[in-house]
PDB file of C-alpha atoms in Angstrom:
ATOM      1  CA  MET A   1     125.399 159.220 152.078  1.00 35.00           C
ATOM      2  CA  GLY A   2     128.570 157.441 153.252  1.00 35.00           C
ATOM      3  CA  PRO A   3     129.112 153.718 153.689  1.00 33.00           C
ATOM      4  CA  ARG A   4     127.033 151.894 156.267  1.00 32.00           C
ATOM      5  CA  LEU A   5     128.209 149.062 158.433  1.00 30.00           C
ATOM      6  CA  PHE A   6     127.893 145.588 156.964  1.00 33.00           C
ATOM      7  CA  LEU A   7     128.514 143.171 159.829  1.00 31.00           C
ATOM      8  CA  ALA A   8     130.236 139.805 159.688  1.00 36.00           C
ATOM      9  CA  PHE A   9     128.902 137.351 157.149  1.00 39.00           C
ATOM     10  CA  GLY A  10     128.241 133.974 158.674  1.00 42.00           C
ATOM     11  CA  LEU A  11     127.872 131.393 155.952  1.00 44.00           C
ATOM     12  CA  LEU A  12     126.981 128.086 157.437  1.00 42.00           C
ATOM     13  CA  LEU A  13     127.368 124.824 155.651  1.00 42.00           C
ATOM     14  CA  ALA A  14     124.756 122.161 155.830  1.00 40.00           C
ATOM     15  CA  THR A  15     126.418 120.306 158.659  1.00 36.00           C
ATOM     16  CA  PRO A  16     124.625 117.048 159.172  1.00 35.00           C
ATOM     17  CA  SER A  17     125.147 115.058 162.314  1.00 31.00           C
ATOM     18  CA  GLY A  18     126.249 111.475 161.899  1.00 34.00           C
ATOM     19  CA  ALA A  19     122.620 110.347 161.788  1.00 28.00           C
ATOM     20  CA  ALA A  20     121.598 113.018 159.298  1.00 28.00           C
ATOM     21  CA  ALA A  21     124.554 112.143 157.083  1.00 34.00           C
ATOM     22  CA  GLN A  22     123.233 108.608 156.920  1.00 29.00           C
ATOM     23  CA  CYS A  23     119.860 109.978 155.818  1.00 25.00           C
ATOM     24  CA  MET A  24     121.605 111.808 152.992  1.00 38.00           C
ATOM     25  CA  LEU A  25     123.220 108.541 151.936  1.00 33.00           C
ATOM     26  CA  CYS A  26     120.196 106.257 152.242  1.00 32.00           C
ATOM     27  CA  GLY A  27     116.861 106.050 150.489  1.00 36.00           C
ATOM     28  CA  ALA A  28     113.561 106.075 152.363  1.00 38.00           C
ATOM     29  CA  ASP A  29     113.745 102.289 152.828  1.00 39.00           C
ATOM     30  CA  GLY A  30     117.250 102.508 154.333  1.00 38.00           C
ATOM     31  CA  ALA A  31     118.821 101.032 151.200  1.00 38.00           C
ATOM     32  CA  SER A  32     121.818 102.706 149.690  1.00 35.00           C
ATOM     33  CA  SER A  33     121.097 105.430 147.146  1.00 38.00           C
ATOM     34  CA  GLY A  34     123.381 106.445 144.274  1.00 40.00           C
ATOM     35  CA  ILE A  35     125.708 108.282 146.643  1.00 44.00           C
ATOM     36  CA  ALA A  36     127.308 105.129 148.031  1.00 42.00           C
ATOM     37  CA  SER A  37     126.177 102.422 145.658  1.00 44.00           C
ATOM     38  CA  ARG A  38     128.929  99.791 145.921  1.00 47.00           C
ATOM     39  CA  LYS A  39     128.532  97.343 148.814  1.00 44.00           C
ATOM     40  CA  THR A  40     132.240  97.417 149.713  1.00 51.00           C
ATOM     41  CA  GLU A  41     132.279 101.167 150.215  1.00 68.00           C
ATOM     42  CA  THR A  42     132.050 102.907 153.519  1.00 88.00           C
ATOM     43  CA  PRO A  43     129.251 105.507 153.607  1.00 95.00           C
ATOM     44  CA  LEU A  44     130.562 109.001 152.982  1.00 96.00           C
ATOM     45  CA  ARG A  45     130.571 111.449 155.867  1.00 96.00           C
ATOM     46  CA  VAL A  46     130.859 115.203 155.329  1.00 96.00           C
ATOM     47  CA  GLU A  47     132.018 117.323 158.267  1.00 95.00           C
ATOM     48  CA  VAL A  48     132.422 121.085 158.342  1.00 91.00           C
ATOM     49  CA  GLU A  49     135.685 122.070 160.014  1.00 94.00           C
ATOM     50  CA  THR A  50     135.466 125.827 159.340  1.00 94.00           C
ATOM     51  CA  GLN A  51     132.511 127.936 158.206  1.00 94.00           C
ATOM     52  CA  LEU A  52     132.949 130.346 155.305  1.00 93.00           C
ATOM     53  CA  ASP A  53     133.159 133.906 156.668  1.00 94.00           C
ATOM     54  CA  MET A  54     133.644 136.916 154.399  1.00 92.00           C
ATOM     55  CA  GLY A  55     134.613 139.215 157.285  1.00 92.00           C
ATOM     56  CA  ARG A  56     133.400 142.733 158.062  1.00 92.00           C
ATOM     57  CA  VAL A  57     132.956 145.448 155.478  1.00 90.00           C
ATOM     58  CA  ALA A  58     131.130 148.736 155.000  1.00 89.00           C
ATOM     59  CA  VAL A  59     128.998 149.036 151.877  1.00 89.00           C
ATOM     60  CA  GLY A  60     128.194 152.346 150.211  1.00 91.00           C
ATOM     61  CA  ALA A  61     125.264 153.302 148.026  1.00 92.00           C
ATOM     62  CA  GLY A  62     126.891 151.738 144.951  1.00 92.00           C
ATOM     63  CA  GLY A  63     127.042 148.245 146.432  1.00 92.00           C
ATOM     64  CA  GLY A  64     129.857 145.873 145.665  1.00 94.00           C
ATOM     65  CA  ALA A  65     131.305 142.441 146.238  1.00 95.00           C
ATOM     66  CA  VAL A  66     133.594 140.468 148.509  1.00 95.00           C
ATOM     67  CA  GLU A  67     135.454 137.529 147.007  1.00 97.00           C
ATOM     68  CA  LEU A  68     137.337 134.889 148.969  1.00 96.00           C
ATOM     69  CA  ASP A  69     139.898 132.708 147.156  1.00 96.00           C
ATOM     70  CA  PRO A  70     140.092 129.118 148.510  1.00 96.00           C
ATOM     71  CA  LEU A  71     143.664 128.586 147.284  1.00 95.00           C
ATOM     72  CA  SER A  72     145.286 131.604 148.913  1.00 94.00           C
ATOM     73  CA  GLY A  73     142.637 132.658 151.438  1.00 93.00           C
ATOM     74  CA  ALA A  74     142.932 136.181 150.015  1.00 94.00           C
ATOM     75  CA  ARG A  75     139.906 138.460 150.203  1.00 95.00           C
ATOM     76  CA  ARG A  76     139.256 140.919 147.375  1.00 96.00           C
ATOM     77  CA  LEU A  77     136.813 143.804 147.591  1.00 96.00           C
ATOM     78  CA  SER A  78     135.227 145.515 144.601  1.00 96.00           C
ATOM     79  CA  GLY A  79     132.762 148.325 144.090  1.00 95.00           C
ATOM     80  CA  ASP A  80     131.739 150.647 146.917  1.00 94.00           C
ATOM     81  CA  VAL A  81     133.053 148.363 149.697  1.00 92.00           C
ATOM     82  CA  VAL A  82     135.509 149.226 152.483  1.00 92.00           C
ATOM     83  CA  ASP A  83     137.359 146.695 154.657  1.00 92.00           C
ATOM     84  CA  LEU A  84     136.523 147.041 158.369  1.00 92.00           C
ATOM     85  CA  GLY A  85     138.987 144.389 159.485  1.00 84.00           C
ATOM     86  CA  GLY A  86     138.209 141.118 161.099  1.00 83.00           C
ATOM     87  CA  PHE A  87     139.126 137.780 159.675  1.00 88.00           C
ATOM     88  CA  ALA A  88     137.887 136.364 156.415  1.00 92.00           C
ATOM     89  CA  VAL A  89     137.998 132.576 156.536  1.00 94.00           C
ATOM     90  CA  THR A  90     137.593 130.040 153.752  1.00 96.00           C
ATOM     91  CA  GLY A  91     135.245 127.164 154.434  1.00 96.00           C
ATOM     92  CA  THR A  92     136.971 123.876 155.245  1.00 97.00           C
ATOM     93  CA  VAL A  93     135.310 120.493 154.811  1.00 97.00           C
ATOM     94  CA  THR A  94     136.558 117.002 155.679  1.00 98.00           C
ATOM     95  CA  VAL A  95     135.121 113.996 153.878  1.00 98.00           C
ATOM     96  CA  THR A  96     135.626 110.456 155.159  1.00 97.00           C
ATOM     97  CA  GLY A  97     134.819 107.209 153.399  1.00 97.00           C
ATOM     98  CA  GLU A  98     136.409 104.313 151.513  1.00 96.00           C
ATOM     99  CA  PRO A  99     140.232 104.738 151.391  1.00 96.00           C
ATOM    100  CA  GLY A 100     141.495 105.688 147.925  1.00 96.00           C
ATOM    101  CA  ALA A 101     138.021 106.118 146.433  1.00 97.00           C
ATOM    102  CA  ALA A 102     137.379 108.763 143.777  1.00 97.00           C
ATOM    103  CA  VAL A 103     134.715 111.302 144.761  1.00 97.00           C
ATOM    104  CA  ARG A 104     132.803 114.156 143.231  1.00 97.00           C
ATOM    105  CA  VAL A 105     132.141 117.322 145.257  1.00 97.00           C
ATOM    106  CA  ILE A 106     129.113 119.374 144.243  1.00 96.00           C
ATOM    107  CA  LEU A 107     128.522 122.968 145.363  1.00 96.00           C
ATOM    108  CA  PRO A 108     125.467 124.993 144.310  1.00 96.00           C
ATOM    109  CA  ALA A 109     125.752 127.695 141.635  1.00 96.00           C
ATOM    110  CA  SER A 110     124.558 130.277 144.145  1.00 97.00           C
ATOM    111  CA  VAL A 111     123.093 130.603 147.631  1.00 96.00           C
ATOM    112  CA  ASP A 112     120.846 133.366 148.949  1.00 95.00           C
ATOM    113  CA  LEU A 113     121.630 134.729 152.404  1.00 94.00           C
ATOM    114  CA  ASP A 114     119.194 136.452 154.732  1.00 93.00           C
ATOM    115  CA  SER A 115     120.052 139.329 157.051  1.00 89.00           C
ATOM    116  CA  ASP A 116     118.779 140.037 160.508  1.00 88.00           C
ATOM    117  CA  ARG A 117     116.874 142.952 158.918  1.00 86.00           C
ATOM    118  CA  GLY A 118     115.062 140.898 156.278  1.00 88.00           C
ATOM    119  CA  ARG A 119     117.378 141.763 153.391  1.00 89.00           C
ATOM    120  CA  ARG A 120     119.056 139.337 150.991  1.00 90.00           C
ATOM    121  CA  ALA A 121     122.504 138.925 149.497  1.00 92.00           C
ATOM    122  CA  ARG A 122     123.807 136.233 147.170  1.00 95.00           C
ATOM    123  CA  VAL A 123     126.942 134.114 147.218  1.00 96.00           C
ATOM    124  CA  SER A 124     127.910 132.767 143.810  1.00 97.00           C
ATOM    125  CA  GLY A 125     130.972 131.377 142.099  1.00 97.00           C
ATOM    126  CA  LEU A 126     131.577 128.826 144.848  1.00 97.00           C
ATOM    127  CA  VAL A 127     134.857 127.046 144.108  1.00 97.00           C
ATOM    128  CA  THR A 128     137.122 124.594 145.923  1.00 97.00           C
ATOM    129  CA  ASP A 129     140.871 124.059 146.031  1.00 97.00           C
ATOM    130  CA  LEU A 130     140.415 120.443 144.842  1.00 98.00           C
ATOM    131  CA  ASN A 131     142.079 119.064 141.730  1.00 96.00           C
ATOM    132  CA  ALA A 132     139.977 117.831 138.805  1.00 95.00           C
ATOM    133  CA  ALA A 133     139.831 114.217 140.078  1.00 96.00           C
ATOM    134  CA  PRO A 134     139.708 114.238 143.902  1.00 98.00           C
ATOM    135  CA  ARG A 135     140.276 111.005 145.836  1.00 98.00           C
ATOM    136  CA  LEU A 136     140.066 110.058 149.467  1.00 98.00           C
ATOM    137  CA  GLY A 137     143.514 109.403 150.907  1.00 97.00           C
ATOM    138  CA  PRO A 138     144.847 106.060 152.149  1.00 98.00           C
ATOM    139  CA  ASP A 139     143.286 106.931 155.516  1.00 97.00           C
ATOM    140  CA  GLY A 140     139.870 107.461 153.874  1.00 97.00           C
ATOM    141  CA  ARG A 141     139.977 111.251 154.376  1.00 98.00           C
ATOM    142  CA  LEU A 142     139.888 114.234 152.048  1.00 98.00           C
ATOM    143  CA  GLN A 143     140.010 117.809 153.266  1.00 98.00           C
ATOM    144  CA  PHE A 144     139.319 120.797 151.029  1.00 98.00           C
ATOM    145  CA  ARG A 145     138.692 124.518 151.270  1.00 98.00           C
ATOM    146  CA  PHE A 146     136.154 126.582 149.367  1.00 97.00           C
ATOM    147  CA  GLY A 147     135.384 130.223 148.759  1.00 97.00           C
ATOM    148  CA  GLY A 148     133.141 132.352 146.579  1.00 97.00           C
ATOM    149  CA  ARG A 149     131.842 135.818 145.753  1.00 97.00           C
ATOM    150  CA  LEU A 150     129.311 137.699 147.886  1.00 96.00           C
ATOM    151  CA  GLN A 151     127.376 140.378 145.982  1.00 94.00           C
ATOM    152  CA  ILE A 152     126.032 143.159 148.208  1.00 90.00           C
ATOM    153  CA  ALA A 153     123.388 145.711 147.192  1.00 89.00           C
ATOM    154  CA  GLY A 154     123.950 149.334 148.145  1.00 86.00           C
ATOM    155  CA  LEU A 155     123.466 150.195 151.815  1.00 79.00           C
ATOM    156  CA  ASP A 156     122.231 146.702 152.714  1.00 80.00           C
ATOM    157  CA  ASP A 157     123.752 146.462 156.151  1.00 77.00           C
ATOM    158  CA  GLY A 158     123.219 143.541 158.478  1.00 83.00           C
ATOM    159  CA  ASP A 159     124.487 140.176 159.578  1.00 88.00           C
ATOM    160  CA  TYR A 160     123.888 137.810 156.651  1.00 90.00           C
ATOM    161  CA  ARG A 161     123.595 134.060 157.179  1.00 92.00           C
ATOM    162  CA  GLY A 162     122.697 131.047 155.115  1.00 93.00           C
ATOM    163  CA  ARG A 163     123.486 127.412 154.443  1.00 94.00           C
ATOM    164  CA  ILE A 164     125.676 126.166 151.650  1.00 93.00           C
ATOM    165  CA  PRO A 165     124.861 122.555 150.857  1.00 94.00           C
ATOM    166  CA  VAL A 166     127.905 120.430 150.066  1.00 94.00           C
ATOM    167  CA  THR A 167     127.214 117.140 148.317  1.00 95.00           C
ATOM    168  CA  VAL A 168     129.870 114.450 147.979  1.00 96.00           C
ATOM    169  CA  GLU A 169     129.380 111.282 145.906  1.00 96.00           C
ATOM    170  CA  TYR A 170     131.532 108.298 145.078  1.00 96.00           C
ATOM    171  CA  GLN A 171     132.556 108.211 141.406  1.00 93.00           C
TER     172      GLN A 171
END
């Protein structure tokens, strides 16, 4: 059997509102948790500018993978996967907080996605374009891109969606 349509992948980040971001930064009693522990620091705010989107592909019986490089934005297909066009877009995140502060960005090892047909696919190898010691700029902002590898089982067509939690902590 030939390839079947695998619709656009919509990978959503955990995009907290301003109030929810505060909940991520505060303990149950409203006191600061380990994320923003120094009194002089501004609470960190994480905002999704662009959602990660692997684009549209057709997947044959052999399955395959779609990989998106955060540095170049290039999309690589492997296995029994055919490009159907559309735009693949790296995820873009903006972090705001204390100007010049060192931060640590944590992405999960993998994230399971669910399709509109009840199937699952997995994104793994999530990486950013950050250097080894990221810092907020003099304006208190840091913007970075991220990508990863989506593994697709044979003939698992559908529109896959999920949330990729992004955690940012002061160092």
